[in-house]
Tab-separated table of N, CA and C in Angstrom:
chain	number	residue	atom	x	y	z
C	1	MET	N	6.298	-56.987	12.117
C	1	MET	CA	6.601	-55.726	11.474
C	1	MET	C	5.426	-54.769	11.644
C	2	THR	N	5.692	-53.527	12.017
C	2	THR	CA	4.635	-52.532	12.114
C	2	THR	C	4.909	-51.398	11.143
C	3	HIS	N	3.875	-50.700	10.746
C	3	HIS	CA	4.009	-49.543	9.875
C	3	HIS	C	2.894	-48.556	10.175
C	4	GLU	N	3.096	-47.325	9.791
C	4	GLU	CA	2.093	-46.285	10.006
C	4	GLU	C	0.966	-46.432	9.013
C	5	VAL	N	-0.240	-46.365	9.488
C	5	VAL	CA	-1.425	-46.319	8.640
C	5	VAL	C	-2.009	-44.931	8.845
C	6	PRO	N	-2.069	-44.113	7.796
C	6	PRO	CA	-2.551	-42.733	7.964
C	6	PRO	C	-3.874	-42.680	8.718
C	7	GLY	N	-3.863	-41.931	9.802
C	7	GLY	CA	-5.072	-41.768	10.597
C	7	GLY	C	-5.384	-42.922	11.528
C	8	HIS	N	-4.527	-43.964	11.547
C	8	HIS	CA	-4.836	-45.135	12.349
C	8	HIS	C	-3.698	-45.580	13.245
C	9	GLY	N	-2.635	-44.818	13.369
C	9	GLY	CA	-1.539	-45.219	14.243
C	9	GLY	C	-0.745	-46.365	13.661
C	10	ASN	N	-0.172	-47.191	14.512
C	10	ASN	CA	0.657	-48.309	14.051
C	10	ASN	C	-0.184	-49.521	13.704
C	11	ALA	N	0.214	-50.223	12.650
C	11	ALA	CA	-0.465	-51.439	12.238
C	11	ALA	C	0.588	-52.498	11.942
C	12	THR	N	0.238	-53.759	12.140
C	12	THR	CA	1.137	-54.846	11.773
C	12	THR	C	0.998	-55.115	10.294
C	13	SER	N	1.860	-55.959	9.754
C	13	SER	CA	1.782	-56.299	8.330
C	13	SER	C	0.482	-57.032	8.005
C	14	GLN	N	-0.198	-57.606	9.013
C	14	GLN	CA	-1.485	-58.262	8.794
C	14	GLN	C	-2.634	-57.269	8.872
C	15	GLY	N	-2.365	-55.996	9.153
C	15	GLY	CA	-3.409	-54.985	9.189
C	15	GLY	C	-4.055	-54.813	10.546
C	16	VAL	N	-3.533	-55.445	11.606
C	16	VAL	CA	-4.109	-55.300	12.933
C	16	VAL	C	-3.722	-53.940	13.482
C	17	VAL	N	-4.707	-53.167	13.900
C	17	VAL	CA	-4.492	-51.804	14.365
C	17	VAL	C	-4.954	-51.689	15.813
C	18	ALA	N	-4.169	-51.032	16.660
C	18	ALA	CA	-4.618	-50.755	18.025
C	18	ALA	C	-5.877	-49.905	17.939
C	19	VAL	N	-6.897	-50.289	18.680
C	19	VAL	CA	-8.201	-49.658	18.558
C	19	VAL	C	-8.289	-48.423	19.446
C	20	PRO	N	-8.485	-47.248	18.857
C	20	PRO	CA	-8.721	-46.068	19.682
C	20	PRO	C	-10.119	-46.151	20.297
C	21	SER	N	-10.337	-45.488	21.400
C	21	SER	CA	-11.623	-45.569	22.089
C	21	SER	C	-12.775	-45.026	21.252
C	22	ALA	N	-12.491	-44.317	20.181
C	22	ALA	CA	-13.533	-43.728	19.350
C	22	ALA	C	-14.115	-44.695	18.317
C	23	VAL	N	-13.638	-45.940	18.256
C	23	VAL	CA	-14.171	-46.894	17.281
C	23	VAL	C	-15.573	-47.296	17.710
C	24	ARG	N	-16.539	-46.986	16.850
C	24	ARG	CA	-17.931	-47.313	17.137
C	24	ARG	C	-18.242	-48.720	16.657
C	25	CYS	N	-19.108	-49.407	17.386
C	25	CYS	CA	-19.551	-50.748	17.008
C	25	CYS	C	-21.063	-50.793	17.114
C	26	MET	N	-21.698	-51.148	16.029
C	26	MET	CA	-23.155	-51.198	15.993
C	26	MET	C	-23.684	-52.629	16.124
C	27	VAL	N	-22.795	-53.596	16.378
C	27	VAL	CA	-23.178	-54.997	16.479
C	27	VAL	C	-23.390	-55.338	17.953
C	28	GLU	N	-24.636	-55.283	18.388
C	28	GLU	CA	-24.961	-55.504	19.792
C	28	GLU	C	-24.640	-56.921	20.272
C	29	GLU	N	-24.507	-57.855	19.344
C	29	GLU	CA	-24.239	-59.242	19.703
C	29	GLU	C	-22.752	-59.531	19.935
C	30	CYS	N	-21.898	-58.543	19.788
C	30	CYS	CA	-20.453	-58.739	19.950
C	30	CYS	C	-20.051	-58.512	21.408
C	31	VAL	N	-19.194	-59.383	21.942
C	31	VAL	CA	-18.747	-59.245	23.332
C	31	VAL	C	-17.937	-57.973	23.550
C	32	TYR	N	-17.360	-57.414	22.493
C	32	TYR	CA	-16.542	-56.212	22.614
C	32	TYR	C	-17.350	-54.919	22.523
C	33	ASN	N	-18.635	-55.015	22.259
C	33	ASN	CA	-19.476	-53.822	22.152
C	33	ASN	C	-19.864	-53.363	23.549
C	34	GLU	N	-19.353	-52.218	23.937
C	34	GLU	CA	-19.697	-51.604	25.217
C	34	GLU	C	-20.272	-50.222	24.942
C	35	LYS	N	-21.588	-50.129	25.070
C	35	LYS	CA	-22.296	-48.868	24.817
C	35	LYS	C	-21.970	-48.308	23.428
C	36	LEU	N	-22.008	-49.194	22.433
C	36	LEU	CA	-21.794	-48.874	21.022
C	36	LEU	C	-20.367	-48.437	20.691
C	37	HIS	N	-19.398	-48.803	21.531
C	37	HIS	CA	-17.980	-48.584	21.262
C	37	HIS	C	-17.239	-49.907	21.398
C	38	CYS	N	-16.244	-50.125	20.550
C	38	CYS	CA	-15.466	-51.353	20.569
C	38	CYS	C	-14.466	-51.305	21.722
C	39	SER	N	-14.471	-52.357	22.558
C	39	SER	CA	-13.546	-52.423	23.683
C	39	SER	C	-12.398	-53.392	23.441
C	40	ALA	N	-12.297	-53.953	22.220
C	40	ALA	CA	-11.209	-54.882	21.903
C	40	ALA	C	-9.874	-54.140	21.901
C	41	ALA	N	-8.807	-54.838	22.294
C	41	ALA	CA	-7.470	-54.240	22.304
C	41	ALA	C	-6.992	-53.923	20.893
C	42	SER	N	-7.440	-54.711	19.903
C	42	SER	CA	-7.128	-54.465	18.500
C	42	SER	C	-8.213	-55.117	17.662
C	43	ILE	N	-8.309	-54.715	16.406
C	43	ILE	CA	-9.299	-55.309	15.503
C	43	ILE	C	-8.618	-55.727	14.210
C	44	LEU	N	-9.255	-56.660	13.517
C	44	LEU	CA	-8.787	-57.088	12.207
C	44	LEU	C	-9.990	-57.077	11.278
C	45	VAL	N	-9.946	-56.229	10.254
C	45	VAL	CA	-11.011	-56.144	9.259
C	45	VAL	C	-10.499	-56.819	8.002
C	46	LYS	N	-11.287	-57.779	7.476
C	46	LYS	CA	-10.859	-58.573	6.330
C	46	LYS	C	-11.813	-58.425	5.160
C	47	LYS	N	-11.308	-58.792	3.977
C	47	LYS	CA	-12.158	-58.893	2.790
C	47	LYS	C	-12.997	-60.156	2.905
C	48	ILE	N	-14.197	-60.129	2.327
C	48	ILE	CA	-15.025	-61.332	2.281
C	48	ILE	C	-15.598	-61.500	0.882
C	49	GLY	N	-16.166	-62.652	0.642
C	49	GLY	CA	-16.817	-62.898	-0.638
C	49	GLY	C	-15.839	-62.971	-1.779
C	50	ASN	N	-16.142	-62.241	-2.847
C	50	ASN	CA	-15.319	-62.291	-4.051
C	50	ASN	C	-14.103	-61.373	-3.970
C	51	GLU	N	-13.828	-60.853	-2.782
C	51	GLU	CA	-12.674	-60.009	-2.511
C	51	GLU	C	-12.698	-58.672	-3.249
C	52	ILE	N	-13.863	-58.251	-3.724
C	52	ILE	CA	-14.013	-56.920	-4.299
C	52	ILE	C	-14.542	-56.023	-3.189
C	53	VAL	N	-13.725	-55.099	-2.757
C	53	VAL	CA	-14.105	-54.249	-1.638
C	53	VAL	C	-14.481	-52.871	-2.162
C	54	GLY	N	-15.742	-52.712	-2.513
C	54	GLY	CA	-16.229	-51.432	-2.987
C	54	GLY	C	-17.237	-50.833	-2.029
C	55	THR	N	-17.740	-51.680	-1.111
C	55	THR	CA	-18.695	-51.228	-0.096
C	55	THR	C	-18.402	-51.985	1.196
C	56	GLU	N	-19.121	-51.617	2.261
C	56	GLU	CA	-18.947	-52.327	3.527
C	56	GLU	C	-19.352	-53.791	3.436
C	57	ARG	N	-20.110	-54.173	2.423
C	57	ARG	CA	-20.530	-55.567	2.251
C	57	ARG	C	-19.358	-56.468	1.872
C	58	GLY	N	-18.263	-55.885	1.432
C	58	GLY	CA	-17.087	-56.664	1.053
C	58	GLY	C	-16.084	-56.827	2.175
C	59	THR	N	-16.457	-56.394	3.389
C	59	THR	CA	-15.544	-56.489	4.522
C	59	THR	C	-16.244	-57.099	5.728
C	60	CYS	N	-15.451	-57.571	6.683
C	60	CYS	CA	-16.011	-58.059	7.946
C	60	CYS	C	-14.999	-57.859	9.063
C	61	CYS	N	-15.490	-57.694	10.266
C	61	CYS	CA	-14.630	-57.560	11.440
C	61	CYS	C	-14.311	-58.963	11.942
C	62	ASP	N	-13.081	-59.388	11.754
C	62	ASP	CA	-12.665	-60.726	12.166
C	62	ASP	C	-12.510	-60.826	13.679
C	63	THR	N	-12.527	-59.705	14.381
C	63	THR	CA	-12.400	-59.691	15.835
C	63	THR	C	-13.731	-60.022	16.504
C	64	PHE	N	-14.837	-59.910	15.758
C	64	PHE	CA	-16.173	-60.184	16.298
C	64	PHE	C	-16.196	-61.505	17.057
C	65	SER	N	-16.801	-61.474	18.235
C	65	SER	CA	-17.015	-62.680	19.032
C	65	SER	C	-18.431	-62.618	19.582
C	66	TYR	N	-19.229	-63.634	19.270
C	66	TYR	CA	-20.645	-63.645	19.649
C	66	TYR	C	-20.795	-63.755	21.163
C	67	GLN	N	-21.676	-62.935	21.706
C	67	GLN	CA	-22.020	-63.060	23.123
C	67	GLN	C	-23.413	-63.655	23.233
C	68	SER	N	-23.571	-64.574	24.149
C	68	SER	CA	-24.885	-65.170	24.360
C	68	SER	C	-25.815	-64.145	24.998
C	69	PRO	N	-27.128	-64.325	24.852
C	69	PRO	CA	-28.074	-63.352	25.405
C	69	PRO	C	-27.937	-63.157	26.920
C	70	ASP	N	-27.424	-64.164	27.639
C	70	ASP	CA	-27.285	-64.046	29.095
C	70	ASP	C	-25.884	-63.583	29.514
C	71	HIS	N	-25.095	-63.105	28.554
C	71	HIS	CA	-23.726	-62.616	28.812
C	71	HIS	C	-23.757	-61.387	29.725
C	72	LYS	N	-22.926	-61.403	30.744
C	72	LYS	CA	-22.769	-60.238	31.623
C	72	LYS	C	-21.339	-59.737	31.490
C	73	PRO	N	-21.123	-58.471	31.091
C	73	PRO	CA	-19.761	-57.953	30.939
C	73	PRO	C	-18.989	-58.001	32.252
C	74	ASP	N	-17.709	-58.370	32.162
C	74	ASP	CA	-16.829	-58.403	33.318
C	74	ASP	C	-16.101	-57.082	33.405
C	75	HIS	N	-16.469	-56.245	34.358
C	75	HIS	CA	-15.844	-54.927	34.497
C	75	HIS	C	-14.891	-54.888	35.669
C	76	SER	N	-14.203	-56.000	35.933
C	76	SER	CA	-13.268	-56.029	37.065
C	76	SER	C	-11.928	-55.444	36.723
């Protein structure tokens, strides 16, 4: 099931949203970070901890995937 999320296009009932090219990523260790922009096809942001989401500390990007220091991006 998909539904409109204001300002975010279509989202599934699980909250997965197609990522526009303007999504910035400041996590240099993520394989999807390309020049500080997220290159993932979609992202999933979840609650963490005590599930009180009042700041960014209560959320996490579940799409994050660690890249090793010797990772070379595949631009084929």
